[in-house]
Short mmCIF file of C-alpha atoms and ligand atoms in Angstrom, two decimals:
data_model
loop_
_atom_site.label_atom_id
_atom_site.label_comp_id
_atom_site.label_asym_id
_atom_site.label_seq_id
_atom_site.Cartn_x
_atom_site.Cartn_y
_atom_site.Cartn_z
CA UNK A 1 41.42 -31.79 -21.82
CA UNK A 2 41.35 -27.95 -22.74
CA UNK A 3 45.55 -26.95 -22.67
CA UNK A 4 46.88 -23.67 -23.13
CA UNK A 5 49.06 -22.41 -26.18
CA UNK A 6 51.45 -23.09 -23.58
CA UNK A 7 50.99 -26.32 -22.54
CA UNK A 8 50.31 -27.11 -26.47
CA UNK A 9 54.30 -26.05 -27.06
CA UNK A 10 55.37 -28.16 -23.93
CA UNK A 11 53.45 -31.38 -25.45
CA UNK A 12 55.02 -31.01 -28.55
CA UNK A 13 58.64 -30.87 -27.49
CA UNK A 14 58.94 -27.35 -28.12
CA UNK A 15 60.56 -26.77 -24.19
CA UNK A 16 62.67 -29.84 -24.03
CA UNK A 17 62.08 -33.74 -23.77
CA UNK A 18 61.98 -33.89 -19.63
CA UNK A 19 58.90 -31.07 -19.87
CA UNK A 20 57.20 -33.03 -22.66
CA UNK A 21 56.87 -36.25 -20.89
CA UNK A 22 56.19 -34.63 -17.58
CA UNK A 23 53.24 -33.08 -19.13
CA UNK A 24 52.14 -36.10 -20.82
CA UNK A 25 51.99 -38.15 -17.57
CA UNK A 26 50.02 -34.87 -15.85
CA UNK A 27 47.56 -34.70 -18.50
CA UNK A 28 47.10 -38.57 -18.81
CA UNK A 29 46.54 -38.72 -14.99
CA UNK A 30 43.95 -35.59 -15.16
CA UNK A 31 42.43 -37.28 -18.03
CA UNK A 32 41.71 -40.29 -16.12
CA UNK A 33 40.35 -38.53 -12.87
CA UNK A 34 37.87 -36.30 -15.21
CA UNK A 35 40.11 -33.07 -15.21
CA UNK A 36 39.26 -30.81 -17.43
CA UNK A 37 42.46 -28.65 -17.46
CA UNK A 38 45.24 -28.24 -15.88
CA UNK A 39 46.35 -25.29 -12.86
CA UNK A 40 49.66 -23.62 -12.50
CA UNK A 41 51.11 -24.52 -8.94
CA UNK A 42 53.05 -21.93 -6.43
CA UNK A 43 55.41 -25.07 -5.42
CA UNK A 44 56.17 -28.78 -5.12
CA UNK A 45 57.36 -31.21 -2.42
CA UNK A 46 59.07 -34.97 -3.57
CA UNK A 47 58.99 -37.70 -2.06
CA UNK A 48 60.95 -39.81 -4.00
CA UNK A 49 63.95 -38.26 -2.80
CA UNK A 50 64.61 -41.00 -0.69
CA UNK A 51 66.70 -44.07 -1.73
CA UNK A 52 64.39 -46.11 0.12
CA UNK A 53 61.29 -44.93 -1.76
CA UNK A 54 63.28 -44.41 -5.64
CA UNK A 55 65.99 -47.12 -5.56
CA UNK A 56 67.90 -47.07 -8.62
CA UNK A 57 64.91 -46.82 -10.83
CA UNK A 58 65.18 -43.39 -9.34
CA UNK A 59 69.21 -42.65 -10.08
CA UNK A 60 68.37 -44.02 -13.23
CA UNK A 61 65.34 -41.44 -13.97
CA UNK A 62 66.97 -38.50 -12.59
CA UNK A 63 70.25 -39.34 -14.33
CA UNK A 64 68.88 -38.68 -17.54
CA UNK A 65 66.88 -35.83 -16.57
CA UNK A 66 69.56 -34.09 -15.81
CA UNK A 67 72.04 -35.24 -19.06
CA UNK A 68 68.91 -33.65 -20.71
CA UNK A 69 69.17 -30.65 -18.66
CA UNK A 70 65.79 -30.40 -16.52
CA UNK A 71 65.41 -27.87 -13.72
CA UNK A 72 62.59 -27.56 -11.62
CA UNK A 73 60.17 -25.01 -13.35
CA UNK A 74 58.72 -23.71 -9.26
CA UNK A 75 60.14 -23.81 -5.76
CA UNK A 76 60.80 -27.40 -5.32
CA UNK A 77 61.50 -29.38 -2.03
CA UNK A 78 63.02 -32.57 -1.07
CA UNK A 79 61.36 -35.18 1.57
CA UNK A 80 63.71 -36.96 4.33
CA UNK A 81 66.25 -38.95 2.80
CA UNK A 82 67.44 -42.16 3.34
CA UNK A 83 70.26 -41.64 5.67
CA UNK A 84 71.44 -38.99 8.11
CA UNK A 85 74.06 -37.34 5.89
CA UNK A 86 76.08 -36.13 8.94
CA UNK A 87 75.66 -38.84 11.32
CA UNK A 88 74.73 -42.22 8.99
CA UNK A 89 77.96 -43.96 10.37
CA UNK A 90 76.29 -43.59 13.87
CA UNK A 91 73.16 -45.58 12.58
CA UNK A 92 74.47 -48.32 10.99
CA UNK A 93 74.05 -47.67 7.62
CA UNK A 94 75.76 -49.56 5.06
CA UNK A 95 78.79 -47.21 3.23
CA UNK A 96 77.00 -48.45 -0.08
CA UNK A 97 73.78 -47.72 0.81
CA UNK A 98 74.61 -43.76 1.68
CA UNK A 99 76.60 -43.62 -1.25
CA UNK A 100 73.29 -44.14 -3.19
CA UNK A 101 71.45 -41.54 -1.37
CA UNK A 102 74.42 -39.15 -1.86
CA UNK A 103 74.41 -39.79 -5.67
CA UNK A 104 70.50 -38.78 -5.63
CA UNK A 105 70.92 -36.09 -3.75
CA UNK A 106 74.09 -34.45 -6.18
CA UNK A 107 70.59 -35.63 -8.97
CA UNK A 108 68.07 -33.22 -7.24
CA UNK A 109 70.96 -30.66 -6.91
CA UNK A 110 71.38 -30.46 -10.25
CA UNK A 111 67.81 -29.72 -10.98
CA UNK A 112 67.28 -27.55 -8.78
CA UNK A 113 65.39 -28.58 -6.13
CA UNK A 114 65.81 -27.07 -1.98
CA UNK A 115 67.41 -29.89 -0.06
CA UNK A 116 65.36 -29.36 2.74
CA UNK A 117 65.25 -33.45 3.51
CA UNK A 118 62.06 -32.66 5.41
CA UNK A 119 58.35 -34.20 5.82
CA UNK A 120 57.69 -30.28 7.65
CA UNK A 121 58.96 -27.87 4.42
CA UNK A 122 55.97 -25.96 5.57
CA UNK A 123 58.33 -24.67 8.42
CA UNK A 124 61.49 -24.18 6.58
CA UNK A 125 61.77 -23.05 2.91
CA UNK A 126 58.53 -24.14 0.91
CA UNK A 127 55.44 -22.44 2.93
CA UNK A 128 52.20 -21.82 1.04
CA UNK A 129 49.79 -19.76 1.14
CA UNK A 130 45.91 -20.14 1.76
CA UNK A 131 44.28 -20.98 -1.43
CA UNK A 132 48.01 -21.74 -3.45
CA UNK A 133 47.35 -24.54 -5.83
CA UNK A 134 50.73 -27.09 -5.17
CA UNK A 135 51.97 -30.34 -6.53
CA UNK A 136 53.03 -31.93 -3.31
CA UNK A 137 53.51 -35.64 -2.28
CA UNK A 138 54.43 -36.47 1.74
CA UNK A 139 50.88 -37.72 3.24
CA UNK A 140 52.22 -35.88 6.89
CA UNK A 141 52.99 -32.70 4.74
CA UNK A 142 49.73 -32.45 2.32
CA UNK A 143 47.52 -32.52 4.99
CA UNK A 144 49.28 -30.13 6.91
CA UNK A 145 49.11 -27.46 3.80
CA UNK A 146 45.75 -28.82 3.15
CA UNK A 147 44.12 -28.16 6.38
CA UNK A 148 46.14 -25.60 8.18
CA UNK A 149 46.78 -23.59 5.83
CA UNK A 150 44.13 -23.91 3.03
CA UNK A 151 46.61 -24.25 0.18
CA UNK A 152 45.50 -26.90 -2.20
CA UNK A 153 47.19 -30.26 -3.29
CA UNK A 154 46.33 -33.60 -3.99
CA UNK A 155 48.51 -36.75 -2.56
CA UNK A 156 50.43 -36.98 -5.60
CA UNK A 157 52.09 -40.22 -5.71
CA UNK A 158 56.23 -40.37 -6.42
CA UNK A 159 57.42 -38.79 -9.58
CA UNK A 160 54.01 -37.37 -10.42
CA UNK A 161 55.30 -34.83 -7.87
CA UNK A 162 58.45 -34.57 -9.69
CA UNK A 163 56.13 -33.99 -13.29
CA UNK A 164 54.53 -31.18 -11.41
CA UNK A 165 57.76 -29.88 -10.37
CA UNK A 166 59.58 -30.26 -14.05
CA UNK A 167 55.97 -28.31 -15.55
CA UNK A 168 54.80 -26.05 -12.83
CA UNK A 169 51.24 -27.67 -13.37
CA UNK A 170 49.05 -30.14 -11.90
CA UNK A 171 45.53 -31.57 -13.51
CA UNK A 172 42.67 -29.41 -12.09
CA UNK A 173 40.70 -32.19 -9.71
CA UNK A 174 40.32 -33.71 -6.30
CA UNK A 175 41.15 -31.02 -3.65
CA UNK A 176 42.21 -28.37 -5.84
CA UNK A 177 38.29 -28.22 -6.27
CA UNK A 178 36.43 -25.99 -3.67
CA UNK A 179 33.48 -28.53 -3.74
CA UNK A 180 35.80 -31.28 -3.24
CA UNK A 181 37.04 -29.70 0.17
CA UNK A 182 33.69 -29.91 1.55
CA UNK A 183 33.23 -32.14 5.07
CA UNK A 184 31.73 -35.21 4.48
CA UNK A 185 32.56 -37.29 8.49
CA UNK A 186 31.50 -34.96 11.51
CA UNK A 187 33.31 -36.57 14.21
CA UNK A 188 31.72 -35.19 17.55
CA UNK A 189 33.62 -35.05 21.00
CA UNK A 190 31.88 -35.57 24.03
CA UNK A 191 32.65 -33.30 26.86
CA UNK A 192 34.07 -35.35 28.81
CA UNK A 193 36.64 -35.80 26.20
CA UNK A 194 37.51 -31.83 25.64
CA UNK A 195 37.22 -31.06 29.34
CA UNK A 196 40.41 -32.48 29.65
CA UNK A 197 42.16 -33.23 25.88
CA UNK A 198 46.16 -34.01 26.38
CA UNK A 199 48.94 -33.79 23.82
CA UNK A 200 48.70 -37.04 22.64
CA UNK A 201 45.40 -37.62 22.43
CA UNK A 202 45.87 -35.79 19.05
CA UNK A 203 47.68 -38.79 16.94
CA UNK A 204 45.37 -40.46 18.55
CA UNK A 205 42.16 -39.07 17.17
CA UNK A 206 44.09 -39.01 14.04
CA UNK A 207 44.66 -42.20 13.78
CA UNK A 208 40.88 -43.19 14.68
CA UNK A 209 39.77 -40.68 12.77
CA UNK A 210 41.83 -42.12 9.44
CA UNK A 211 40.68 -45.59 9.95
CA UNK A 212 37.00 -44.42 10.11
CA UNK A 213 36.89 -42.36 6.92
CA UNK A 214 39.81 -43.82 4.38
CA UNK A 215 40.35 -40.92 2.01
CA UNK A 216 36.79 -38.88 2.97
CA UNK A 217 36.94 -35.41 4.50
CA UNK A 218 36.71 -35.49 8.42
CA UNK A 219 35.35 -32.06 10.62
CA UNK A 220 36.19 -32.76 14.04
CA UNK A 221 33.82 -30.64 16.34
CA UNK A 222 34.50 -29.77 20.08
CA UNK A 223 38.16 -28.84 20.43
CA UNK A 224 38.28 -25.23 21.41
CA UNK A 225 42.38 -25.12 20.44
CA UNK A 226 45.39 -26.94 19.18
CA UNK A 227 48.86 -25.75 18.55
CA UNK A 228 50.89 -26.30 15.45
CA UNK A 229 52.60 -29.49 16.36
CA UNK A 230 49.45 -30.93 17.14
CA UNK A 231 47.28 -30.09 14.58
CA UNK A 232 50.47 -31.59 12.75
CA UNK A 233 50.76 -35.09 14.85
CA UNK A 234 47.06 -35.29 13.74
CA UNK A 235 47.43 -34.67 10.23
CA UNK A 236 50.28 -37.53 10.28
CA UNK A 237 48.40 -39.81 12.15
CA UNK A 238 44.88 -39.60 10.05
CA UNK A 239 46.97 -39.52 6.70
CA UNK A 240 48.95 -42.97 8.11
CA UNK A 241 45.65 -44.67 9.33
CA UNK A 242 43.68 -43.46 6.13
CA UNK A 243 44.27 -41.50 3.28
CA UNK A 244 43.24 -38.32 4.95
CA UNK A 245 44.43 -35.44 2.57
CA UNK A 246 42.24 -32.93 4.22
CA UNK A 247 40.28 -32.34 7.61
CA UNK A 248 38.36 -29.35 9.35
CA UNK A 249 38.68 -28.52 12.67
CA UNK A 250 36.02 -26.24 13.42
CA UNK A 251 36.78 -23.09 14.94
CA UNK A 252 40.54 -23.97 14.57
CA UNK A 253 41.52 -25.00 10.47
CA UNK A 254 40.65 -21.33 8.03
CA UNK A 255 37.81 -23.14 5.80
CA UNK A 256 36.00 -24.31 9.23
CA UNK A 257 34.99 -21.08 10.65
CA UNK A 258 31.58 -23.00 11.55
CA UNK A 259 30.21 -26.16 11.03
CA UNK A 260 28.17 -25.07 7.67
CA UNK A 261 31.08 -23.75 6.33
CA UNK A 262 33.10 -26.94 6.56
CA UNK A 263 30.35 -28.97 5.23
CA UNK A 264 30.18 -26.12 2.55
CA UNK A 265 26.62 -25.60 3.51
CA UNK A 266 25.14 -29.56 2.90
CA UNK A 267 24.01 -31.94 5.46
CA UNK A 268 27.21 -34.43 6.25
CA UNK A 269 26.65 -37.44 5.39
CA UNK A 270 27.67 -39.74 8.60
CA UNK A 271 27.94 -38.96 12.23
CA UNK A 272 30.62 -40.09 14.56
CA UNK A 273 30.53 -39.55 18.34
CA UNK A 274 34.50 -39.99 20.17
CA UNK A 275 34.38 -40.02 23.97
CA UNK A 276 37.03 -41.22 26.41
CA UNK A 277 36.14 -44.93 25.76
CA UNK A 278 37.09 -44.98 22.02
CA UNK A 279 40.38 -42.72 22.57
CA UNK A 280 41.51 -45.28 24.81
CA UNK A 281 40.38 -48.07 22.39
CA UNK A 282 42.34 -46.34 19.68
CA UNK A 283 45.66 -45.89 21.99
CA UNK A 284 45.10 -49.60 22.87
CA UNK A 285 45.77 -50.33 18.95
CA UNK A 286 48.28 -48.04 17.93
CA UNK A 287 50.58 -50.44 21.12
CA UNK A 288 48.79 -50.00 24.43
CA UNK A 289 51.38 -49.91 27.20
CA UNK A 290 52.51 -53.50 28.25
CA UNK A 291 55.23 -53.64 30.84
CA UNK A 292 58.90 -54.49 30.10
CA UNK A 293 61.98 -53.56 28.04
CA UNK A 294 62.12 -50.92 24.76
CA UNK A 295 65.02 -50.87 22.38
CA UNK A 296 64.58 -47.58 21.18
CA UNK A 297 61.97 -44.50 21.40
CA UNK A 298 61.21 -42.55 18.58
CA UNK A 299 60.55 -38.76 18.74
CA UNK A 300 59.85 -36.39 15.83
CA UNK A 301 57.39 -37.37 13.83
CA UNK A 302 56.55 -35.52 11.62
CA UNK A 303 59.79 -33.68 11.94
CA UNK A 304 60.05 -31.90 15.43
CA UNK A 305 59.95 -28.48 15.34
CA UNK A 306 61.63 -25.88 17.81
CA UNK A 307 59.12 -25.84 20.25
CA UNK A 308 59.52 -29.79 20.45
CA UNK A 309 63.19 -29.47 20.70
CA UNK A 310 62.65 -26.64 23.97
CA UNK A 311 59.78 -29.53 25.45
CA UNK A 312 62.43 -32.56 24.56
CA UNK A 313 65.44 -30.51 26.44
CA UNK A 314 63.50 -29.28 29.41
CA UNK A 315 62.27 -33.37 29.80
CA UNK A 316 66.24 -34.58 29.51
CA UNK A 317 67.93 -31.84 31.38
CA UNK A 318 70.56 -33.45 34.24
CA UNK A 319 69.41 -36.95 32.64
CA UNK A 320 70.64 -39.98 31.26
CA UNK A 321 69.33 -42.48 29.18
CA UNK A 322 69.47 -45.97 29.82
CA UNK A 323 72.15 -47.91 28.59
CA UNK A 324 70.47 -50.22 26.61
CA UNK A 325 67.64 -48.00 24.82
CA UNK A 326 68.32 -45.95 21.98
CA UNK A 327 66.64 -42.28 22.01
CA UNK A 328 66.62 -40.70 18.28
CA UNK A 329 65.06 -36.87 17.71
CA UNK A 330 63.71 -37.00 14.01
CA UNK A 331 63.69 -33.42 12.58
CA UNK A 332 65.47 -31.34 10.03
CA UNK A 333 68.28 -28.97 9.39
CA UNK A 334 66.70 -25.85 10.20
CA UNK A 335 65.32 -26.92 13.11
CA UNK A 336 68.50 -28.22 14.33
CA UNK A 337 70.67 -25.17 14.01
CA UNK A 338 68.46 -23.14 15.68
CA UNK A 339 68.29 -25.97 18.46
CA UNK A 340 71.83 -26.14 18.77
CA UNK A 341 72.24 -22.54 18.91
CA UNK A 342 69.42 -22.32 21.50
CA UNK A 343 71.37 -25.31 23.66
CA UNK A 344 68.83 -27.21 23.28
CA UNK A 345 70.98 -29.75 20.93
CA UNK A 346 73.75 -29.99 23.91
CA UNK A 347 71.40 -30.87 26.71
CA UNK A 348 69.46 -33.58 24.46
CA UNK A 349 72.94 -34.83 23.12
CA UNK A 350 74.33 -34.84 26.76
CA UNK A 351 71.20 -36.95 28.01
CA UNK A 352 72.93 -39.86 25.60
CA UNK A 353 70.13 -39.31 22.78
CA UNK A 354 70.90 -39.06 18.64
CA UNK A 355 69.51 -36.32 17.00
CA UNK A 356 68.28 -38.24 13.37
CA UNK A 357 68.43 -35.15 10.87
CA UNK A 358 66.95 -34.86 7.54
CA UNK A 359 65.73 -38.67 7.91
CA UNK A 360 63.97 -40.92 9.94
CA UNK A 361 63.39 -44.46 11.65
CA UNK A 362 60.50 -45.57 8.98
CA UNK A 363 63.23 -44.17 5.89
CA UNK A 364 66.48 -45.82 7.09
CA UNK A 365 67.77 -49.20 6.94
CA UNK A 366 67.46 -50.34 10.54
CA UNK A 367 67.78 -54.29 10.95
CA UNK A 368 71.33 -54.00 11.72
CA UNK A 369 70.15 -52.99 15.31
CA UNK A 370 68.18 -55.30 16.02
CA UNK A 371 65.24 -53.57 17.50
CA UNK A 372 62.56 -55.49 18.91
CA UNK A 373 60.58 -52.73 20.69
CA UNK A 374 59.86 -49.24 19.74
CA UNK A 375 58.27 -46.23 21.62
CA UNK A 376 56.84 -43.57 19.75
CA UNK A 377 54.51 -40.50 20.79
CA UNK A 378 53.56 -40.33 17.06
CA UNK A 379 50.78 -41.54 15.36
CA UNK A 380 52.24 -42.24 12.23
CA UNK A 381 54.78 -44.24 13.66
CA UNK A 382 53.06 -46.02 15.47
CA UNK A 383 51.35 -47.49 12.10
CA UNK A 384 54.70 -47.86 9.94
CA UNK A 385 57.35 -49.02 12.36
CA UNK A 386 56.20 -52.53 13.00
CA UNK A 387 56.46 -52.93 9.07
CA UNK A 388 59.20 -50.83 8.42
CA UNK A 389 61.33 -51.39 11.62
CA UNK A 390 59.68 -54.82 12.10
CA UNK A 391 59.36 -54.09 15.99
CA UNK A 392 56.53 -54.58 17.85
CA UNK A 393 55.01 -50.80 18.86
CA UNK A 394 54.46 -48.82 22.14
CA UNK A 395 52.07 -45.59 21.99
CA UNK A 396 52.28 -43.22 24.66
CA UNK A 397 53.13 -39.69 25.41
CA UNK A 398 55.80 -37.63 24.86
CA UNK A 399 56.89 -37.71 28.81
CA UNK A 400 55.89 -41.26 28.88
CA UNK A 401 58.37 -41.91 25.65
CA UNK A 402 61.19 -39.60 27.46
CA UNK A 403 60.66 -41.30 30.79
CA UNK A 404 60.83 -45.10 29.01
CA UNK A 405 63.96 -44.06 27.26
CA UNK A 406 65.45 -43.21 30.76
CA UNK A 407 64.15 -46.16 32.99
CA UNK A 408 65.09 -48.39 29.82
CA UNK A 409 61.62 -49.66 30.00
CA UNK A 410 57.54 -49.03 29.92
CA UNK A 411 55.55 -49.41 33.03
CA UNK A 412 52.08 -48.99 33.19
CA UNK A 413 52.17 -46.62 35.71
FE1 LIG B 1 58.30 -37.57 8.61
FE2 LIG B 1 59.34 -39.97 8.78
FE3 LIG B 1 57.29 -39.34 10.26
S1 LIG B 1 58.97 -38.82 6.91
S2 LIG B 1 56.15 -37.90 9.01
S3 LIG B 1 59.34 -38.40 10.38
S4 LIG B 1 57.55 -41.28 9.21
#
């Protein structure tokens, strides 16, 4: 691989031990995908910043990165965490446990890093812009910044993200390629899908959508617009499904202006046509609707933004939830002090449901509850929970979710 004079000193010790091996992982990995050379990057995101994900291998690691005094060499940002660090009493977490995810998080302090504890850094201190090389991990987050934005990142696995951070570099292949961004799966929506496309039919597409093409490049064609948080519960849900790192929306993502130009000019090379039939199919999957009692309903995810927070409060105003369901809000700091200073926090708080800040169900230690049934309106969820949360899974809409929490229980109708 050709390396700068730069990256020559950083191999050969010449900027400190925690750069040296950081580089040597970056340019083993680049040397195994065919990488040529490496690219400096605008930021990184780590995901490894959870207990859950780094256990104490992870203390361990970061402990002596910072006794050898590393510090993040471009805007770095941390993923949720394991625990709630205001409220982790409130779910059940063991003290021990927290203390572990409070000793990483002094770690990341130390080297620098944003504690944004968010899978949606895009919308608090880490946004990139279109064409920004990045060393990002979060599947939810580098498809988001992939697609919506046109910045360019591969899913870099735990700690490679944290190499990237420590060197400001990542190997120059996959998706940082142009050619590599091409569309390779045209999914095609029948009209009488897009005559009448609700909220969360977009997980759902994602999620079909993921399972269809595994880590190819999807164009959907046929949606004439799609807001933010949907383009984002789409993103989540493909990138749970599959390994979707990237996907076009034509007319809607910036490197789909047409159909040619998200194929990058070559014939794609399968066809897919998605009617009504194979949405419901799909929602069947992720937990059709079946009658009877939820434990808890999970909201925000990925992390809810404002407008979510507005939707959630106008759907709980002058309600109550039901005793025996639990109703957590997933989303991040940011997004919560604006919320509470918007009222939004009070009315969702007053309904009887937990905001769940800077973490969320699949990253926290759960099985003291007891759950048997979850409710989600998110795609990715609805793939992780019944492993992570070991509950059986309910998919439905946001009202649907809000309305279950409050009854205490699904009904079909
Ligand atoms: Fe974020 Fe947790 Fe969902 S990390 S994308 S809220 S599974």
């Amino acid at each position: 691989m050709y390396l700068t004079d730069e990256e020559q000193r950083i191999l050969d010790g010449k900027c400190g031990d925690p750069q040296r091996v950081a580089l040597r992982v970056l340019v083993k990995l680049g040397e195994a995908c065919g990488a040529e050379r490496m690219v400096p990057i605008v930021s990184a995101h780590l995901v490894a910043s959870s207990y859950q994900i780094a256990g104490e291998a992870g203390i361990e690691i970061y402990s002596q990165l910072v006794a050898q005094g590393a510090r993040v060499a471009v805007q770095t940002t941390s993923d949720p965490g394991s625990i709630d660090f205001a409220r982790w009493r409130e779910f059940k977490t063991p003290a021990d446990y927290a203390a572990r995810q409070v000793k990483i998080a002094e770690l990341l302090d130390r080297m620098g890093v944003i504690p944004t504890w968010t899978c949606t850094p895009y919308a608090t201190f880490n946004l990139p812009r279109f064409g920004d090389h990045l060393g990002w991990s979060e599947s939810s987050a580098v498809v988001f910044v992939n697609s919506v934005i046109g910045a360019r990142t591969n899913r870099l696995a735990a700690y490679v993200d944290l190499c990237a951070a420590l060197t400001g570099r990542v190997p120059y292949f996959g998706l940082h390629v142009t050619e590599n961004r091409r569309g390779q799966v045209v999914f095609e929506l029948t009209p009488d899908l897009t005559a009448d496309f609700a909220d969360h039919y977009f997980p759902a597409l994602g999620y079909l959508v993921g399972q269809t093409v595994g880590d190819k490049v999807p164009v959907i064609v046929g949606l004439r617009q799609a807001t933010f948080d949907q383009l984002k519960a789409f993103g989540a849900a493909s990138a749970a499904s599959g390994s979707v790192a990237l996907y076009h929306m034509v007319g809607i993502t910036p490197e789909a202006r047409t159909l040619e130009e998200a194929c990058g000019r070559q014939a794609p090379a399968e066809r897919v046509v998605v009617g009504r039939r194979e949405i419901g199919a799909v929602m069947e999957q992720m937990g059709g609707v079946v009658d009877g009692p939820v434990d808890v309903v999970g909201i925000g995810c990925p992390h809810a933004s404002i407008d979510q927070m507005r939707r959630y409060a106008s759907l709980l105003e002058g309600k109550r939830i039901h005793s025996g369901t639990e109703l957590w809000v997933c989303t991040n700091v940011v997004v919560e002090e604006m919320a509470r200073k918007m009222g939004y926090v009070g009315i969702i708080e007053r309904a009887g449901a937990k905001l769940m800040v800077g973490t969320c169900h699949n990253d926290c230690p759960l099985g003291a509850w007891g759950f048997r049934r979850l409710m989600t309106d998110s795609g990715k969820f609805a793939y992780y929970t019944p492993t992570t949360v070991g509950t059986q899974c309910v998919f439905g809409s946001t009202e649907a979710c809000i309305q279950a929490a409050i009854a205490g229980k699904v009904e079909r109708s």
